[in-house]
Coordinates of C-alpha atoms in Angstrom, one line a residue:
X716 CA 18.8 -98.4 -57.9
X717 CA 16.1 -97.8 -54.9
X718 CA 12.2 -98.2 -55.8
X719 CA 9.7 -95.4 -54.7
X720 CA 7.8 -96.2 -51.8
X721 CA 3.9 -96.9 -52.6
X722 CA 1.7 -94.4 -51.2
X723 CA -1.5 -96.5 -49.7
X724 CA -0.3 -97.8 -46.6
X725 CA 0.5 -93.9 -45.8
X726 CA -3.5 -93.9 -46.4
X727 CA -4.7 -96.6 -45.4
X728 CA -2.8 -95.6 -41.9
X729 CA -4.5 -92.4 -42.8
X730 CA -8.1 -93.7 -43.2
X731 CA -8.5 -96.9 -41.9
X732 CA -11.5 -99.3 -43.2
X733 CA -14.0 -99.2 -40.3
X734 CA -13.8 -95.2 -42.2
X735 CA -16.8 -94.8 -44.5
X736 CA -15.9 -94.1 -48.3
X737 CA -16.7 -90.2 -48.1
X738 CA -15.0 -89.7 -44.4
X739 CA -11.8 -91.5 -46.6
X740 CA -12.2 -88.8 -49.3
X741 CA -12.2 -86.2 -46.3
X742 CA -9.2 -87.2 -44.5
X743 CA -6.9 -87.6 -47.6
X744 CA -8.0 -84.2 -49.3
X745 CA -7.6 -82.6 -46.3
X746 CA -3.5 -83.6 -45.9
X747 CA -3.3 -82.6 -49.2
X748 CA -4.4 -79.4 -50.1
X749 CA -4.5 -78.0 -46.0
X750 CA -0.6 -76.4 -46.5
X751 CA -2.2 -74.2 -49.8
X752 CA -5.5 -73.0 -48.0
X753 CA -3.5 -71.8 -45.2
X754 CA -1.3 -70.6 -48.0
X755 CA -4.0 -68.7 -50.0
X756 CA -6.3 -67.4 -46.8
X757 CA -3.7 -65.2 -45.2
X758 CA -2.6 -63.9 -48.5
X759 CA -5.4 -62.7 -50.0
X760 CA -8.1 -61.7 -47.5
X761 CA -7.2 -58.5 -46.1
X762 CA -5.7 -57.3 -49.5
X763 CA -8.8 -58.8 -51.5
X764 CA -11.5 -57.4 -49.0
X765 CA -9.3 -53.1 -48.4
X766 CA -9.7 -53.2 -53.3
X767 CA -13.2 -54.9 -53.0
X768 CA -14.1 -52.2 -50.4
X769 CA -12.6 -49.2 -52.2
X770 CA -13.7 -50.8 -55.5
X771 CA -17.9 -50.1 -54.1
X772 CA -17.1 -47.1 -52.5
X773 CA -15.3 -45.8 -55.8
X774 CA -18.7 -47.7 -58.0
X775 CA -21.8 -46.4 -55.6
X776 CA -20.8 -42.4 -55.9
X777 CA -20.6 -42.8 -59.3
X778 CA -24.0 -43.9 -59.8
X779 CA -25.2 -41.0 -56.9
X780 CA -24.1 -39.2 -59.5
X781 CA -25.2 -41.1 -62.0
X782 CA -28.5 -41.3 -60.3
X783 CA -28.5 -37.3 -59.8
X784 CA -28.6 -36.6 -63.2
X785 CA -32.1 -38.3 -63.9
X786 CA -33.1 -35.6 -60.3
X787 CA -32.3 -32.7 -62.2
X788 CA -33.4 -34.3 -65.2
X789 CA -37.2 -34.6 -63.6
X790 CA -37.0 -31.4 -62.3
X791 CA -35.9 -29.4 -64.8
X792 CA -39.5 -30.7 -66.8
X793 CA -41.3 -30.5 -64.0
X794 CA -40.7 -27.0 -63.6
X795 CA -41.1 -25.9 -67.5
X796 CA -45.0 -28.4 -67.1
X797 CA -45.7 -26.3 -63.1
X798 CA -44.8 -23.3 -65.2
X799 CA -47.4 -23.7 -67.8
X800 CA -49.8 -25.2 -65.0
X801 CA -49.2 -22.3 -62.1
X802 CA -51.4 -20.0 -64.7
X803 CA -55.5 -20.0 -66.2
X804 CA -56.3 -23.3 -67.8
X805 CA -54.5 -23.9 -70.6
X806 CA -56.1 -24.6 -73.8
X807 CA -56.5 -24.3 -77.3
X808 CA -53.6 -22.9 -79.2
X809 CA -52.2 -20.9 -76.2
X810 CA -52.1 -24.5 -75.2
X811 CA -50.0 -25.8 -77.8
X812 CA -48.0 -23.5 -78.0
X813 CA -46.6 -24.0 -74.6
X814 CA -45.4 -26.8 -75.4
X815 CA -44.3 -26.5 -78.7
X816 CA -41.9 -23.7 -76.3
X817 CA -41.3 -26.6 -73.7
X818 CA -39.7 -28.7 -76.1
X819 CA -37.8 -26.3 -77.4
X820 CA -35.9 -26.0 -74.0
X821 CA -35.6 -29.8 -73.7
X822 CA -33.8 -30.6 -77.4
X823 CA -35.3 -32.8 -78.5
X824 CA -38.9 -34.4 -79.4
X825 CA -40.3 -35.0 -76.0
X826 CA -43.8 -36.1 -75.5
X827 CA -45.6 -33.7 -73.5
X828 CA -49.3 -33.1 -72.6
X829 CA -51.3 -31.1 -70.0
X830 CA -54.7 -31.9 -68.3
X831 CA -57.6 -30.2 -67.0
X832 CA -58.3 -30.6 -63.3
X833 CA -61.1 -32.7 -64.1
X834 CA -58.5 -35.4 -65.5
X835 CA -59.6 -33.9 -69.4
X836 CA -56.9 -33.9 -71.4
X837 CA -55.8 -30.3 -72.7
X838 CA -53.3 -30.5 -75.0
X839 CA -50.5 -32.6 -76.4
X840 CA -47.9 -32.7 -78.6
X841 CA -48.4 -33.9 -81.8
X842 CA -47.9 -38.1 -82.2
X843 CA -48.6 -37.9 -78.5
X844 CA -52.1 -40.4 -77.6
X845 CA -51.9 -38.9 -74.4
X846 CA -55.5 -39.1 -73.6
X847 CA -55.5 -42.7 -71.2
X848 CA -52.1 -41.4 -68.8
X849 CA -53.3 -42.5 -65.3
X850 CA -52.9 -39.1 -62.7
X851 CA -50.6 -38.6 -60.4
X852 CA -50.2 -40.7 -57.5
X853 CA -48.5 -38.5 -55.4
X854 CA -48.0 -34.8 -54.7
X855 CA -44.4 -35.2 -55.9
X856 CA -43.1 -36.1 -58.9
X857 CA -44.8 -39.5 -60.7
X858 CA -42.0 -41.3 -62.5
X859 CA -42.8 -44.5 -64.1
X860 CA -40.8 -46.5 -66.5
X861 CA -42.4 -47.5 -69.8
X862 CA -43.0 -51.3 -70.8
X863 CA -40.8 -51.8 -73.4
X864 CA -37.6 -49.8 -72.8
X865 CA -39.5 -47.2 -74.5
X866 CA -38.1 -44.4 -71.9
X867 CA -39.4 -43.0 -68.6
X868 CA -43.1 -41.1 -68.0
X869 CA -42.6 -38.5 -65.1
X870 CA -46.3 -36.8 -64.2
X871 CA -46.5 -33.1 -62.5
X872 CA -49.7 -32.5 -60.5
X873 CA -49.9 -28.3 -59.7
X874 CA -51.9 -26.4 -56.7
X875 CA -55.5 -25.9 -58.6
X876 CA -56.0 -29.7 -59.8
X877 CA -54.2 -29.5 -63.7
X878 CA -51.2 -31.6 -64.2
X879 CA -48.9 -32.5 -67.0
X880 CA -47.7 -35.9 -67.9
X881 CA -44.1 -35.9 -70.6
X882 CA -42.6 -38.8 -71.6
X883 CA -39.2 -38.7 -71.9
X884 CA -37.0 -41.5 -74.6
X885 CA -34.8 -43.9 -74.0
X886 CA -32.0 -41.7 -76.2
X887 CA -32.2 -38.7 -74.5
X888 CA -31.3 -40.5 -71.4
X889 CA -28.9 -42.5 -72.9
X890 CA -27.7 -39.4 -73.7
X891 CA -28.4 -37.7 -70.6
X892 CA -26.6 -40.6 -68.7
X893 CA -23.7 -41.2 -71.1
X894 CA -21.2 -44.0 -70.0
X895 CA -18.3 -45.4 -71.2
X896 CA -17.6 -49.5 -71.7
X897 CA -16.3 -49.9 -68.3
X898 CA -19.7 -49.2 -66.9
X899 CA -23.3 -50.4 -67.5
X900 CA -26.3 -48.4 -66.5
X901 CA -29.5 -50.3 -66.3
X902 CA -33.2 -48.5 -64.8
X903 CA -36.2 -50.6 -63.0
X904 CA -38.9 -50.3 -61.6
X905 CA -41.3 -53.0 -60.5
X906 CA -40.6 -55.2 -63.7
X907 CA -40.5 -53.3 -66.0
X908 CA -35.9 -53.0 -66.5
X909 CA -34.6 -49.8 -69.0
X910 CA -31.1 -50.1 -69.6
X911 CA -28.8 -47.0 -70.9
X912 CA -25.4 -48.9 -71.5
X913 CA -24.0 -52.0 -71.9
X914 CA -21.0 -53.0 -70.0
X915 CA -17.6 -53.8 -72.7
X916 CA -16.0 -57.0 -72.7
X917 CA -12.7 -56.3 -70.7
X918 CA -9.6 -57.5 -70.0
X919 CA -10.2 -61.1 -69.0
X920 CA -8.1 -60.4 -65.3
X921 CA -11.3 -57.0 -64.4
X922 CA -13.5 -57.5 -62.3
X923 CA -17.1 -56.2 -62.5
X924 CA -18.9 -54.5 -59.4
X925 CA -22.4 -53.6 -59.5
X926 CA -24.5 -50.9 -56.8
X927 CA -27.4 -49.7 -56.8
X928 CA -28.5 -46.4 -56.8
X929 CA -32.4 -44.6 -55.7
X930 CA -33.1 -42.0 -58.6
X931 CA -35.9 -40.6 -58.8
X932 CA -36.7 -39.7 -55.1
X933 CA -36.0 -43.8 -54.9
X934 CA -39.6 -44.1 -57.4
X935 CA -36.7 -45.9 -59.4
X936 CA -33.2 -47.7 -59.0
X937 CA -30.6 -47.7 -61.1
X938 CA -28.0 -50.2 -61.1
X939 CA -24.7 -49.5 -62.6
X940 CA -21.8 -52.7 -63.0
X941 CA -18.3 -50.8 -63.5
X942 CA -15.1 -52.5 -65.0
X943 CA -12.5 -52.8 -62.6
X944 CA -8.9 -51.8 -63.3
X945 CA -7.8 -55.4 -64.1
X946 CA -5.9 -57.3 -61.2
X947 CA -2.3 -56.9 -60.5
X948 CA 0.3 -59.0 -60.4
X949 CA 0.2 -59.5 -56.6
X950 CA -4.1 -60.4 -57.1
X951 CA -2.9 -62.3 -60.2
X952 CA -0.1 -64.6 -57.5
X953 CA -3.3 -64.9 -55.3
X954 CA -5.6 -66.2 -57.6
X955 CA -3.3 -69.2 -58.9
X956 CA -2.8 -70.5 -55.5
X957 CA -6.9 -71.4 -55.2
X958 CA -6.4 -72.4 -58.9
X959 CA -2.7 -75.2 -57.8
X960 CA -5.2 -75.7 -55.2
X961 CA -7.9 -77.1 -57.6
X962 CA -5.4 -78.5 -59.2
X963 CA -4.2 -81.0 -57.1
X964 CA -7.7 -81.2 -56.2
X965 CA -9.1 -82.7 -58.8
X966 CA -6.3 -84.8 -59.4
X967 CA -6.6 -86.3 -55.7
X968 CA -9.9 -86.2 -56.4
X969 CA -10.4 -88.4 -60.2
X970 CA -8.2 -90.9 -58.9
X971 CA -9.7 -91.7 -55.4
X972 CA -13.6 -91.3 -57.7
X973 CA -12.6 -92.9 -60.4
X974 CA -10.4 -96.7 -58.5
X975 CA -13.5 -96.3 -55.2
X976 CA -16.7 -95.1 -56.8
X977 CA -17.3 -94.3 -60.5
X978 CA -15.3 -97.2 -61.9
X979 CA -17.5 -99.8 -59.9
X980 CA -20.6 -97.6 -60.7
X981 CA -19.8 -98.0 -63.5
X982 CA -20.4 -101.6 -63.8
X983 CA -23.1 -101.8 -61.8
X984 CA -25.1 -99.0 -64.6
X985 CA -23.9 -101.4 -67.8
X986 CA -25.3 -104.9 -66.2
X987 CA -29.0 -103.0 -64.7
X988 CA -28.8 -101.3 -68.2
X989 CA -28.9 -104.9 -70.2
X990 CA -31.1 -106.1 -67.8
X991 CA -35.0 -106.9 -69.2
X992 CA -37.2 -107.1 -66.0
X993 CA -38.9 -111.0 -66.5
X994 CA -35.8 -112.4 -67.9
X995 CA -34.8 -113.4 -64.5
X996 CA -32.7 -112.3 -61.2
X997 CA -31.0 -109.7 -61.0
X998 CA -26.8 -110.8 -61.2
X999 CA -24.6 -108.0 -61.3
X1000 CA -20.8 -108.9 -62.0
X1001 CA -18.1 -109.5 -59.3
X1002 CA -17.5 -105.7 -58.2
X1003 CA -13.4 -104.8 -56.9
X1004 CA -14.2 -102.1 -55.0
X1005 CA -12.2 -101.1 -51.1
X1006 CA -15.3 -98.9 -50.8
X1007 CA -17.3 -101.0 -48.3
X1008 CA -20.8 -99.6 -50.0
X1009 CA -20.6 -100.0 -53.1
X1010 CA -20.5 -103.7 -52.6
X1011 CA -23.2 -103.7 -50.1
X1012 CA -25.8 -101.1 -52.5
X1013 CA -24.7 -104.0 -55.3
X1014 CA -25.8 -107.0 -52.6
X1015 CA -29.0 -104.4 -52.2
X1016 CA -29.9 -103.5 -55.5
X1017 CA -29.7 -107.2 -56.2
X1018 CA -32.0 -108.2 -53.5
X1019 CA -34.2 -105.8 -54.4
X1020 CA -34.8 -106.6 -57.4
X1021 CA -35.8 -109.7 -56.7
X1022 CA -38.2 -108.6 -54.3
X1023 CA -39.7 -106.2 -57.5
X1024 CA -39.7 -108.6 -59.8
X1025 CA -41.7 -111.6 -57.2
X1026 CA -43.9 -107.9 -56.1
X1027 CA -44.3 -107.3 -59.7
X1028 CA -45.6 -111.1 -60.3
X1029 CA -48.3 -110.9 -57.8
X1030 CA -49.5 -107.5 -58.4
X1031 CA -50.5 -108.2 -61.9
X1032 CA -52.2 -111.9 -59.9
X1033 CA -54.0 -109.8 -58.2
X1034 CA -54.8 -106.6 -60.0
X1035 CA -56.2 -109.8 -63.0
X1036 CA -58.3 -111.2 -60.1
X1037 CA -60.1 -108.6 -59.0
X1038 CA -60.8 -107.2 -62.5
X1039 CA -62.9 -110.8 -62.2
X1040 CA -64.4 -110.1 -60.0
X1041 CA -65.3 -106.5 -60.8
X1042 CA -66.8 -108.0 -63.6
X1043 CA -68.2 -110.6 -61.9
X1044 CA -70.4 -108.4 -59.4
X1045 CA -71.7 -106.1 -62.6
X1046 CA -72.7 -108.8 -64.9
X1047 CA -74.4 -110.9 -61.5
X1048 CA -76.2 -107.2 -61.2
X1049 CA -77.2 -106.8 -65.0
X1050 CA -78.5 -110.8 -63.9
X1051 CA -80.6 -110.0 -61.1
X1052 CA -81.7 -106.2 -62.7
X1053 CA -83.2 -109.3 -65.8
X1054 CA -84.8 -111.2 -63.0
X1055 CA -86.4 -108.3 -61.7
X1056 CA -87.6 -106.5 -64.9
X1057 CA -89.3 -110.8 -66.2
X1058 CA -91.1 -110.7 -62.6
X1059 CA -92.2 -107.0 -62.6
X1060 CA -93.7 -108.4 -67.0
X1061 CA -95.0 -111.9 -65.1
X1062 CA -96.8 -109.8 -62.9
X1063 CA -98.4 -107.1 -65.0
X1064 CA -99.3 -109.4 -67.9
X1065 CA -102.8 -109.9 -65.8
X1066 CA -104.0 -106.5 -64.8
X1067 CA -104.9 -103.2 -67.5
X1068 CA -105.0 -99.9 -66.9
X1069 CA -103.5 -98.3 -64.4
X1070 CA -101.7 -100.7 -62.3
X1071 CA -100.1 -101.5 -66.1
X1072 CA -99.5 -98.7 -66.4
X1073 CA -97.8 -99.0 -63.0
X1074 CA -95.7 -102.2 -63.8
X1075 CA -94.7 -100.4 -67.4
X1076 CA -93.0 -97.6 -65.5
X1077 CA -91.3 -99.7 -62.4
X1078 CA -90.1 -101.9 -66.2
X1079 CA -88.9 -98.9 -67.8
X1080 CA -87.1 -97.7 -65.1
X1081 CA -85.5 -100.9 -63.9
X1082 CA -84.5 -101.3 -67.7
X1083 CA -82.5 -98.0 -67.2
X1084 CA -80.7 -99.0 -63.6
X1085 CA -80.1 -102.5 -66.4
X1086 CA -78.7 -101.1 -68.9
X1087 CA -76.1 -98.2 -67.1
X1088 CA -74.8 -102.0 -65.2
X1089 CA -74.2 -103.6 -69.2
X1090 CA -72.2 -100.8 -70.7
X1091 CA -70.6 -100.7 -67.2
X1092 CA -69.9 -103.6 -67.7
X1093 CA -68.5 -103.7 -71.3
X1094 CA -66.3 -100.6 -71.2
X1095 CA -64.8 -102.4 -67.9
X1096 CA -61.6 -103.3 -69.9
X1097 CA -61.0 -99.8 -70.7
X1098 CA -61.6 -98.6 -67.8
X1099 CA -62.5 -95.0 -68.9
X1100 CA -66.0 -95.1 -67.7
X1101 CA -69.5 -95.4 -69.6
X1102 CA -70.2 -94.5 -73.5
X1103 CA -72.8 -92.3 -72.1
X1104 CA -74.2 -92.1 -76.2
X1105 CA -74.5 -95.7 -76.3
X1106 CA -76.6 -95.7 -72.4
X1107 CA -79.1 -92.7 -74.4
X1108 CA -79.3 -95.3 -77.7
X1109 CA -80.1 -98.2 -76.0
X1110 CA -82.4 -96.4 -73.0
X1111 CA -84.4 -95.0 -76.0
X1112 CA -84.5 -97.4 -77.7
X1113 CA -85.9 -99.7 -74.3
X1114 CA -88.7 -96.7 -73.8
X1115 CA -89.8 -97.0 -77.0
X1116 CA -90.7 -101.0 -77.0
X1117 CA -91.7 -100.8 -73.7
X1118 CA -94.1 -97.0 -74.2
X1119 CA -97.9 -97.8 -74.7
X1120 CA -100.0 -99.3 -77.8
X1121 CA -100.4 -94.5 -77.9
X1122 CA -97.3 -93.7 -77.0
X1123 CA -96.0 -96.4 -79.8
X1124 CA -95.3 -93.2 -82.1
X1125 CA -93.5 -91.3 -80.7
X1126 CA -90.4 -90.0 -81.6
X1127 CA -87.0 -89.7 -79.7
X1128 CA -83.4 -87.7 -80.9
X1129 CA -80.2 -88.0 -80.0
X1130 CA -77.1 -85.4 -80.7
X1131 CA -74.4 -86.8 -78.0
X1132 CA -70.9 -86.1 -78.7
X1133 CA -69.0 -88.7 -77.8
X1134 CA -68.2 -88.2 -73.6
X1135 CA -67.2 -90.8 -71.0
X1136 CA -69.0 -90.6 -67.7
X1137 CA -68.8 -92.8 -64.3
X1138 CA -71.3 -95.1 -62.2
X1139 CA -72.4 -92.5 -60.0
X1140 CA -73.2 -90.3 -63.1
X1141 CA -75.4 -92.7 -65.5
X1142 CA -77.6 -94.3 -63.2
X1143 CA -79.2 -90.8 -62.5
X1144 CA -79.0 -89.5 -65.9
X1145 CA -81.0 -92.7 -67.6
X1146 CA -83.5 -91.6 -64.1
X1147 CA -84.0 -88.4 -65.2
X1148 CA -84.4 -89.4 -69.2
X1149 CA -86.3 -92.2 -68.1
X1150 CA -88.3 -89.5 -66.3
X1151 CA -89.5 -87.2 -68.8
X1152 CA -89.5 -89.0 -71.5
X1153 CA -92.6 -90.8 -69.6
X1154 CA -93.5 -87.6 -68.8
X1155 CA -94.2 -86.8 -72.6
X1156 CA -95.3 -90.6 -72.8
X1157 CA -98.3 -89.7 -71.1
X1158 CA -99.3 -85.7 -71.8
X1159 CA -98.9 -85.8 -75.4
X1160 CA -97.6 -90.1 -77.0
X1161 CA -97.7 -88.4 -80.7
X1162 CA -94.9 -85.7 -79.3
X1163 CA -90.7 -86.1 -79.8
X1164 CA -88.4 -85.6 -77.7
X1165 CA -84.8 -84.5 -78.8
X1166 CA -81.9 -85.2 -76.6
X1167 CA -78.2 -84.1 -76.6
X1168 CA -74.9 -83.3 -75.0
X1169 CA -72.7 -80.8 -75.7
X1170 CA -69.0 -79.5 -73.8
X1171 CA -69.9 -77.1 -71.1
X1172 CA -67.6 -73.8 -71.0
X1173 CA -65.4 -75.4 -67.2
X1174 CA -63.3 -78.7 -67.9
X1175 CA -64.3 -82.2 -67.5
X1176 CA -68.4 -80.5 -67.6
X1177 CA -71.1 -81.0 -69.8
X1178 CA -75.0 -79.9 -70.7
X1179 CA -77.0 -82.8 -70.5
X1180 CA -80.3 -81.1 -72.6
X1181 CA -84.0 -83.0 -72.9
X1182 CA -85.9 -81.0 -74.9
X1183 CA -90.1 -81.2 -76.0
X1184 CA -92.7 -79.0 -76.5
X1185 CA -95.9 -80.6 -74.4
X1186 CA -92.9 -80.4 -72.0
X1187 CA -94.4 -76.9 -71.4
X1188 CA -97.4 -76.5 -72.8
X1189 CA -100.7 -76.4 -70.0
X1190 CA -101.7 -80.4 -70.8
X1191 CA -98.6 -81.1 -69.0
X1192 CA -98.3 -78.7 -66.9
X1193 CA -101.5 -79.2 -65.0
X1194 CA -100.2 -83.2 -64.9
X1195 CA -101.9 -84.5 -61.9
X1196 CA -98.1 -86.4 -61.3
X1197 CA -96.2 -83.1 -61.7
X1198 CA -95.4 -82.1 -58.6
X1199 CA -94.1 -85.4 -57.8
X1200 CA -92.0 -85.7 -60.7
X1201 CA -90.1 -82.1 -59.9
X1202 CA -88.6 -83.2 -56.6
X1203 CA -88.0 -86.8 -58.2
X1204 CA -85.6 -84.7 -61.5
X1205 CA -84.9 -82.2 -58.6
X1206 CA -83.2 -84.6 -56.8
X1207 CA -81.0 -86.4 -59.3
X1208 CA -80.5 -83.5 -60.6
X1209 CA -79.0 -83.2 -56.4
X1210 CA -77.2 -86.2 -56.9
X1211 CA -75.0 -85.3 -59.9
X1212 CA -74.5 -82.1 -57.7
X1213 CA -76.1 -79.6 -60.5
X1214 CA -78.7 -77.4 -60.4
X1215 CA -81.6 -78.2 -62.9
X1216 CA -82.1 -75.6 -65.7
X1217 CA -86.0 -75.4 -66.5
X1218 CA -87.5 -73.1 -70.2
X1219 CA -90.8 -73.7 -70.0
X1220 CA -91.4 -71.8 -73.1
X1221 CA -89.5 -74.2 -74.8
X1222 CA -90.5 -77.0 -72.1
X1223 CA -86.7 -77.6 -72.3
X1224 CA -84.8 -79.4 -69.1
X1225 CA -80.8 -79.0 -68.7
X1226 CA -78.0 -80.1 -66.5
X1227 CA -74.1 -79.4 -66.3
X1228 CA -72.4 -83.2 -64.9
X1229 CA -69.3 -84.2 -64.9
X1230 CA -67.7 -86.4 -67.7
X1231 CA -64.3 -88.4 -67.8
X1232 CA -60.5 -87.1 -68.8
X1233 CA -60.3 -89.5 -71.8
X1234 CA -64.0 -87.9 -73.0
X1235 CA -61.6 -85.1 -74.7
X1236 CA -59.1 -87.2 -76.6
X1237 CA -62.0 -89.1 -77.0
X1238 CA -64.2 -86.4 -79.0
X1239 CA -60.6 -86.0 -80.8
X1240 CA -59.9 -89.4 -82.7

């Protein structure tokens, strides 16, 4: 008994090794499916085109007839309302009597309303809230679909400026556009839709034809879906040929893909899934496949995984080094500011009067900048900014500690939400608090200052408020350094890219500042 010849040599000659796997598959599938494709193509193109065109023509005629039913309904309703509006301006009981007569002519509860020329409601059928309905948009019948698939509203203008409004409920439209289970009708206008009827399930071999026809003078689109006649025996045969093509292509594709692509890729996937970075290099199993691209991909993955591990180690080392450098910079800046503060303190010891006060004022500003750097240094590991509550608390403590003897009883209260800010915001905020509190020390040493931070209406923003009644009193308003103070605080607000609001009656300064997104999570926690 002769053995069955193998098809492998034939495919090898058809798609030699110099071609890629995709090209090999294209050659194999083209050679296997070409006869079936030619038979199905020449047998079905002409017949399918003719029958499809006939079905669409029949459906378009039906859709036009259904759209004409809507036009007839609107013309009838428009004629009734125009007859009511052609005489004297309707009002009162006579107006309601006309609407009842119109409802009787419709034979169903249709909402109707008549309006004066100035847009005022003359009368409406019971239960129809028509007081705020829109005026007509054009000289013809204005048709609009109601939201929620409630029905159709039409607005009819008259020559004397009056107009009428009616609403046809969806059940009446469904009665006018009666359709069987072989037809589905839907009306659409902009984003509003009204389903009149739904097409039945039909035979599994039946086809659906969808056409669109304009209705209500093109204001509404009528979409008709028709269940065409079931497929004939010839059409079934033509349908089976592509199915046979699909079955053949599916079988061939499964064999080719499973052997050349899927199995090697599964082996690579399992090896990659079981690999954990840091446990050594990625080693893929030996992949036995004629696809050169798969083997090259495996080698590239192994090389890339090794490079990623090396690169990740380098990045971690560089990031650690960068953090250490940044911490060292902030630490040295903080130490330098402390040295400057100590030098100012030494120079101030042999002075008194205005000179001593000037040294103390300078020292307070240096302390404010040192507070910002110290808190930024402390929060550097979390990298979410500087805690504003800590800055203001430490800053006010330093201000009370360095206050003149006559201002030792200055009271400072804080009401600050948990929020984090960048260093660019922290520096001007610290100086702003220092300037305002120092002015209060000078104007009213026994006064009080309230500092608060509340959320703003804009996301990632907060409102900083500093309030003290002496700020609005004459003693502060007439202070010799008030003009210089206003220039300084206005410049600080400009650094914050915000406007500084001042309420003289309440002695309150307000400015909107930027906070980091982490402030929201910190507040919730």
